[in-house]
């Protein structure tokens, strides 16, 4: 090859900035921080219970007292927010366990509030774990009744906040749910409580392990009449715009890894904080491949979380929050 041509093409050498760990770190465009993680936690009734969830390796169902211990560990790792999911003892058509004053989430929130005052306590607001049919709204004549569900969702949100929740996260994908909850919170003088809206929540196969964990699988049909159709991205922007208009404080895209393009489009479309949920099945895929010896857990997990952040998420909801925070701490030392 003639010498001059070689020089021309090699004037710019991107490899110069990849020569050492320190140089790579210096020019890194995306950094993870445990302060932006939310750890999802499952809570059930009882005492002294830490029940491993087979479909979600590393995750447990905690009784409220054990939840406190877990949150101690999370706080020590720099995690400042948890998202609580309740597993009730009884289910009925009206989802009464969702908004009972002595419901499992309400009890857990009071416990966390008392012992961990600085932890941001978020609660998932949905009916699917509390209805005997497993749908996210009430059923009238075999159909998921949007407007009849709004009042129950709003009542649920108010009861979570009355117990001490800082942020409520409506995930039922009922039209108008954010506005209904905002109105109900304001009417109860909870005007300072934020709403993190599951705005673009897709009807995904990747929620399977979560439904095992919380016993919330639908007993008939599926969720495609209310959760979003996976091929759509413009519709996600419409959902997000509606939630912003109804008073959402944080909007969310879910799942995360299989919807990075939606995260990126949402980032360009809104100025509100954007959350993304690396859901149960996406996490379980990595865990299964790690168990088979096919992937390196630390590298695969950090690569996924970095990709979600790079796509534009400010807040990452992840079952790997504790592991990732620990690994970030090790890098820093
Ligand atoms: C409740 C809810 C679900 C998830 C979060 N909130 C399940 C569903 O919609 O079926 C999924 C979370 C996960 O898979 O990690 N509606």
Coordinates of C-alpha atoms and ligand atoms in Angstrom, one line a residue:
X1 CA 0.0 0.0 0.0
X2 CA 1.4 3.5 -0.9
X3 CA 2.6 5.3 2.2
X4 CA 0.7 8.5 1.7
X5 CA -2.6 6.8 1.4
X6 CA -2.0 5.0 4.6
X7 CA -1.2 8.2 6.4
X8 CA -4.4 9.9 5.2
X9 CA -6.7 7.2 6.3
X10 CA -5.0 6.9 9.6
X11 CA -4.9 10.6 10.6
X12 CA -7.8 9.9 12.9
X13 CA -7.4 7.0 15.2
X14 CA -10.3 6.4 17.5
X15 CA -8.3 3.7 19.3
X16 CA -6.1 6.5 20.9
X17 CA -8.8 7.0 23.5
X18 CA -9.3 3.3 24.2
X19 CA -5.8 2.6 25.3
X20 CA -6.4 2.4 29.0
X21 CA -9.2 2.1 31.5
X22 CA -8.6 5.6 32.7
X23 CA -8.8 7.1 29.2
X24 CA -11.9 5.1 28.4
X25 CA -13.5 6.3 31.7
X26 CA -12.5 9.9 30.9
X27 CA -14.5 10.0 27.6
X28 CA -17.3 7.8 28.6
X29 CA -20.7 9.2 27.5
X30 CA -23.0 7.3 29.7
X31 CA -22.6 6.5 33.4
X32 CA -24.7 4.5 35.7
X33 CA -25.5 5.7 39.2
X34 CA -27.3 3.8 42.0
X35 CA -29.2 7.0 42.7
X36 CA -31.1 6.5 39.5
X37 CA -32.1 2.9 40.3
X38 CA -35.4 1.7 41.7
X39 CA -35.5 -1.7 43.3
X40 CA -38.8 -3.6 42.9
X41 CA -39.8 -5.5 46.0
X42 CA -42.6 -8.1 46.5
X43 CA -44.3 -8.1 49.9
X44 CA -46.6 -10.7 51.4
X45 CA -48.2 -11.1 54.8
X46 CA -46.5 -13.0 57.7
X47 CA -43.4 -12.6 59.9
X48 CA -39.8 -13.6 59.3
X49 CA -40.5 -14.6 55.7
X50 CA -38.0 -14.4 52.8
X51 CA -39.4 -16.7 50.2
X52 CA -37.2 -17.1 47.1
X53 CA -39.1 -16.7 43.8
X54 CA -38.1 -19.6 41.5
X55 CA -38.8 -17.7 38.2
X56 CA -36.8 -14.6 39.4
X57 CA -33.5 -15.9 40.7
X58 CA -32.1 -13.7 43.5
X59 CA -35.6 -12.1 44.3
X60 CA -37.7 -12.9 47.3
X61 CA -41.2 -12.3 48.6
X62 CA -40.7 -10.5 51.9
X63 CA -43.0 -10.2 55.0
X64 CA -43.1 -6.5 56.1
X65 CA -40.6 -7.1 58.9
X66 CA -38.0 -8.7 56.6
X67 CA -38.6 -5.9 54.0
X68 CA -37.0 -3.5 56.5
X69 CA -33.8 -5.6 56.6
X70 CA -33.7 -5.7 52.8
X71 CA -34.1 -2.0 52.6
X72 CA -31.2 -1.5 55.0
X73 CA -29.0 -3.4 52.6
X74 CA -30.3 -1.4 49.6
X75 CA -29.7 1.9 51.4
X76 CA -26.1 0.9 52.3
X77 CA -25.5 0.3 48.6
X78 CA -26.7 3.8 47.7
X79 CA -30.2 2.9 46.4
X80 CA -32.7 5.5 47.3
X81 CA -36.0 4.3 45.9
X82 CA -38.1 1.1 46.0
X83 CA -41.2 0.1 44.2
X84 CA -43.6 -2.1 46.2
X85 CA -45.8 -4.9 44.8
X86 CA -48.3 -6.6 47.2
X87 CA -49.3 -10.2 47.2
X88 CA -52.7 -10.3 49.1
X89 CA -54.1 -13.3 51.0
X90 CA -57.5 -13.0 49.4
X91 CA -58.8 -11.9 46.0
X92 CA -62.3 -10.8 45.0
X93 CA -64.1 -9.3 42.0
X94 CA -63.8 -5.7 43.5
X95 CA -60.1 -6.1 44.3
X96 CA -60.9 -4.9 47.9
X97 CA -57.4 -5.9 49.1
X98 CA -55.9 -3.2 46.9
X99 CA -57.4 -0.3 48.8
X100 CA -58.0 -1.9 52.3
X101 CA -56.5 0.2 55.0
X102 CA -54.8 -2.9 56.5
X103 CA -53.9 -4.2 53.0
X104 CA -50.4 -5.7 52.5
X105 CA -49.0 -2.7 50.6
X106 CA -50.5 -0.2 53.1
X107 CA -48.9 -2.2 56.0
X108 CA -45.5 -2.4 54.2
X109 CA -45.5 1.3 53.4
X110 CA -46.2 2.2 57.0
X111 CA -43.3 0.0 58.1
X112 CA -40.8 1.4 55.6
X113 CA -42.0 4.9 56.3
X114 CA -41.3 4.4 60.0
X115 CA -37.9 2.8 59.8
X116 CA -36.5 4.4 56.6
X117 CA -37.7 7.9 56.4
X118 CA -35.4 9.0 53.7
X119 CA -36.1 6.1 51.3
X120 CA -38.4 7.1 48.4
X121 CA -41.3 4.7 48.6
X122 CA -43.1 4.1 45.4
X123 CA -46.1 1.8 45.0
X124 CA -47.5 0.0 42.0
X125 CA -51.2 1.0 41.6
X126 CA -53.0 -1.8 39.8
X127 CA -55.8 -4.3 40.5
X128 CA -54.5 -7.5 38.9
X129 CA -53.0 -9.1 42.0
X130 CA -56.2 -8.4 43.9
X131 CA -59.0 -9.4 41.5
X132 CA -60.0 -13.0 41.4
X133 CA -60.0 -12.9 37.6
X134 CA -56.5 -11.4 37.5
X135 CA -57.3 -8.4 35.2
X136 CA -56.0 -5.0 35.9
X137 CA -59.5 -3.5 36.0
X138 CA -62.9 -4.5 37.0
X139 CA -64.9 -6.9 34.7
X140 CA -68.4 -6.0 33.6
X141 CA -70.2 -8.5 31.3
X142 CA -66.9 -10.2 30.4
X143 CA -65.1 -7.0 29.5
X144 CA -62.6 -4.9 31.2
X145 CA -64.6 -1.9 32.3
X146 CA -62.4 1.2 31.9
X147 CA -64.4 3.9 33.7
X148 CA -65.6 1.6 36.6
X149 CA -61.9 0.8 37.2
X150 CA -60.8 4.4 37.6
X151 CA -62.5 5.0 40.9
X152 CA -60.9 1.8 42.4
X153 CA -57.5 2.8 41.1
X154 CA -57.9 6.3 42.5
X155 CA -59.0 4.9 45.9
X156 CA -56.0 2.5 45.9
X157 CA -53.6 5.3 45.2
X158 CA -55.1 7.5 48.0
X159 CA -54.8 4.6 50.5
X160 CA -51.1 4.1 49.5
X161 CA -50.4 7.8 50.0
X162 CA -52.3 7.9 53.3
X163 CA -50.0 5.1 54.5
X164 CA -47.0 7.2 53.5
X165 CA -46.1 6.4 49.9
X166 CA -44.0 9.2 48.2
X167 CA -44.8 8.2 44.6
X168 CA -47.7 6.2 43.2
X169 CA -47.2 4.3 39.9
X170 CA -50.4 3.5 38.1
X171 CA -49.8 0.4 35.8
X172 CA -53.3 -0.7 34.9
X173 CA -53.3 1.0 31.4
X174 CA -56.8 2.3 31.9
X175 CA -57.6 5.4 29.9
X176 CA -57.7 8.5 32.2
X177 CA -56.1 6.7 35.2
X178 CA -53.5 9.4 35.8
X179 CA -56.0 12.2 35.8
X180 CA -58.4 10.3 38.0
X181 CA -55.6 9.6 40.5
X182 CA -54.3 13.2 40.4
X183 CA -57.8 14.5 41.1
X184 CA -58.3 12.0 44.0
X185 CA -55.0 12.8 45.5
X186 CA -55.5 16.5 45.3
X187 CA -59.0 16.2 46.8
X188 CA -57.4 14.4 49.8
X189 CA -54.8 17.1 50.1
X190 CA -52.0 15.0 48.8
X191 CA -51.1 17.6 46.2
X192 CA -47.4 17.1 46.8
X193 CA -47.4 13.4 46.0
X194 CA -45.9 12.5 42.6
X195 CA -47.2 10.2 40.0
X196 CA -44.9 8.0 38.0
X197 CA -47.1 6.8 35.1
X198 CA -46.6 3.5 33.4
X199 CA -47.4 5.4 30.2
X200 CA -46.2 3.2 27.4
X201 CA -46.7 -0.2 28.9
X202 CA -46.8 -2.9 26.2
X203 CA -48.7 -6.3 26.2
X204 CA -45.4 -8.1 26.6
X205 CA -44.5 -11.8 27.0
X206 CA -41.7 -10.7 29.3
X207 CA -44.0 -10.2 32.3
X208 CA -44.4 -14.0 32.8
X209 CA -42.0 -14.4 35.8
X210 CA -43.5 -11.4 37.6
X211 CA -47.0 -12.9 37.2
X212 CA -45.7 -16.1 38.8
X213 CA -44.1 -14.1 41.6
X214 CA -47.3 -12.1 42.4
X215 CA -49.9 -14.6 41.3
X216 CA -51.4 -12.0 39.0
X217 CA -51.9 -13.9 35.7
X218 CA -55.3 -13.2 34.0
X219 CA -57.7 -16.2 34.5
X220 CA -59.3 -15.6 31.1
X221 CA -58.1 -13.9 28.0
X222 CA -55.1 -11.6 28.0
X223 CA -54.2 -8.0 28.5
X224 CA -54.1 -6.9 24.9
X225 CA -57.3 -4.8 25.1
X226 CA -55.6 -2.4 27.5
X227 CA -51.8 -2.8 27.3
X228 CA -50.1 -1.5 24.1
X229 CA -49.6 -3.4 20.9
X230 CA -45.8 -4.1 20.7
X231 CA -45.4 -3.0 17.0
X232 CA -46.4 0.6 17.8
X233 CA -44.1 3.5 18.7
X234 CA -46.1 6.6 17.7
X235 CA -48.9 5.4 19.9
X236 CA -46.4 5.3 22.8
X237 CA -45.9 9.0 22.2
X238 CA -49.6 9.6 22.3
X239 CA -50.0 7.7 25.5
X240 CA -47.1 9.7 27.1
X241 CA -48.6 13.0 25.9
X242 CA -51.9 12.1 27.4
X243 CA -50.3 11.2 30.8
X244 CA -48.3 14.4 30.8
X245 CA -51.6 16.3 30.2
X246 CA -53.3 14.4 33.0
X247 CA -50.5 15.5 35.4
X248 CA -47.9 12.7 35.4
X249 CA -44.6 13.8 37.1
X250 CA -42.5 10.9 35.7
X251 CA -43.4 8.9 32.5
X252 CA -42.3 5.3 31.9
X253 CA -41.6 3.0 29.0
X254 CA -42.0 -0.7 29.8
X255 CA -40.4 -3.2 29.0
X256 CA -37.0 -1.5 28.5
X257 CA -34.5 -3.8 26.7
X258 CA -36.9 -4.8 24.0
X259 CA -38.2 -1.2 23.6
X260 CA -35.0 0.9 23.5
X261 CA -36.3 2.7 20.4
X262 CA -39.4 3.7 22.3
X263 CA -37.2 5.0 25.2
X264 CA -35.2 7.0 22.7
X265 CA -38.3 8.5 21.0
X266 CA -39.9 9.3 24.4
X267 CA -36.7 11.0 25.5
X268 CA -36.8 13.3 22.5
X269 CA -40.5 14.0 23.0
X270 CA -40.8 15.0 26.7
X271 CA -38.8 17.1 29.2
X272 CA -40.2 15.2 32.2
X273 CA -38.0 12.6 33.9
X274 CA -38.2 9.3 32.0
X275 CA -38.2 5.9 33.7
X276 CA -37.7 2.5 32.0
X277 CA -38.5 -0.9 33.6
X278 CA -36.2 -3.7 32.8
X279 CA -38.9 -6.3 33.4
X280 CA -38.9 -9.7 35.0
X281 CA -38.6 -11.8 31.8
X282 CA -35.8 -9.7 30.5
X283 CA -33.9 -10.1 33.8
X284 CA -34.7 -13.8 33.9
X285 CA -33.3 -14.3 30.4
X286 CA -29.9 -13.1 31.6
X287 CA -30.1 -15.1 34.8
X288 CA -30.9 -18.3 32.9
X289 CA -28.1 -17.8 30.4
X290 CA -25.7 -17.1 33.4
X291 CA -26.9 -20.3 35.1
X292 CA -26.2 -22.2 31.9
X293 CA -22.7 -20.7 31.8
X294 CA -23.4 -18.8 28.6
X295 CA -23.0 -15.2 29.8
X296 CA -20.9 -13.3 32.3
X297 CA -23.5 -12.0 34.7
X298 CA -21.8 -8.8 35.7
X299 CA -20.8 -7.8 32.1
X300 CA -24.2 -8.7 30.6
X301 CA -26.2 -6.9 33.3
X302 CA -24.1 -3.7 33.2
X303 CA -24.3 -3.7 29.4
X304 CA -28.1 -3.9 29.5
X305 CA -28.4 -1.2 32.1
X306 CA -26.0 1.0 30.3
X307 CA -28.0 0.5 27.1
X308 CA -31.2 1.5 28.8
X309 CA -29.6 4.7 30.1
X310 CA -27.9 5.5 26.8
X311 CA -31.3 5.2 25.1
X312 CA -32.5 8.1 27.3
X313 CA -33.9 6.7 30.6
X314 CA -33.1 8.8 33.8
X315 CA -34.6 6.3 36.1
X316 CA -34.1 2.5 35.8
X317 CA -36.4 0.1 37.6
X318 CA -34.5 -3.2 37.9
X319 CA -34.3 -6.4 39.9
X320 CA -30.6 -6.1 39.5
X321 CA -30.4 -2.8 41.4
X322 CA -28.5 -4.2 44.3
X323 CA -26.0 -6.2 42.2
X324 CA -25.4 -3.3 39.9
X325 CA -24.9 -0.9 42.8
X326 CA -22.4 -3.3 44.4
X327 CA -20.5 -3.6 41.1
X328 CA -20.4 0.1 40.6
X329 CA -19.0 0.5 44.1
X330 CA -16.3 -2.1 43.3
X331 CA -15.3 -0.1 40.2
X332 CA -14.9 3.0 42.2
X333 CA -12.5 1.5 44.6
Ligands
LIG1 C1 -49.2 -4.9 37.2 C2 -47.8 -5.0 36.8 C3 -47.1 -5.9 36.0 C4 -45.8 -5.6 36.0 C5 -45.6 -4.4 36.7 N1 -46.9 -4.0 37.2 C6 -47.6 -7.2 35.3 C7 -48.6 -7.1 34.2 O1 -48.9 -6.1 33.7 O2 -49.0 -8.2 33.8 C8 -44.7 -6.3 35.3 C9 -43.3 -6.2 35.9 C10 -42.3 -7.2 35.4 O3 -42.6 -8.1 34.6 O4 -41.2 -7.2 36.0 N2 -50.1 -4.7 36.2

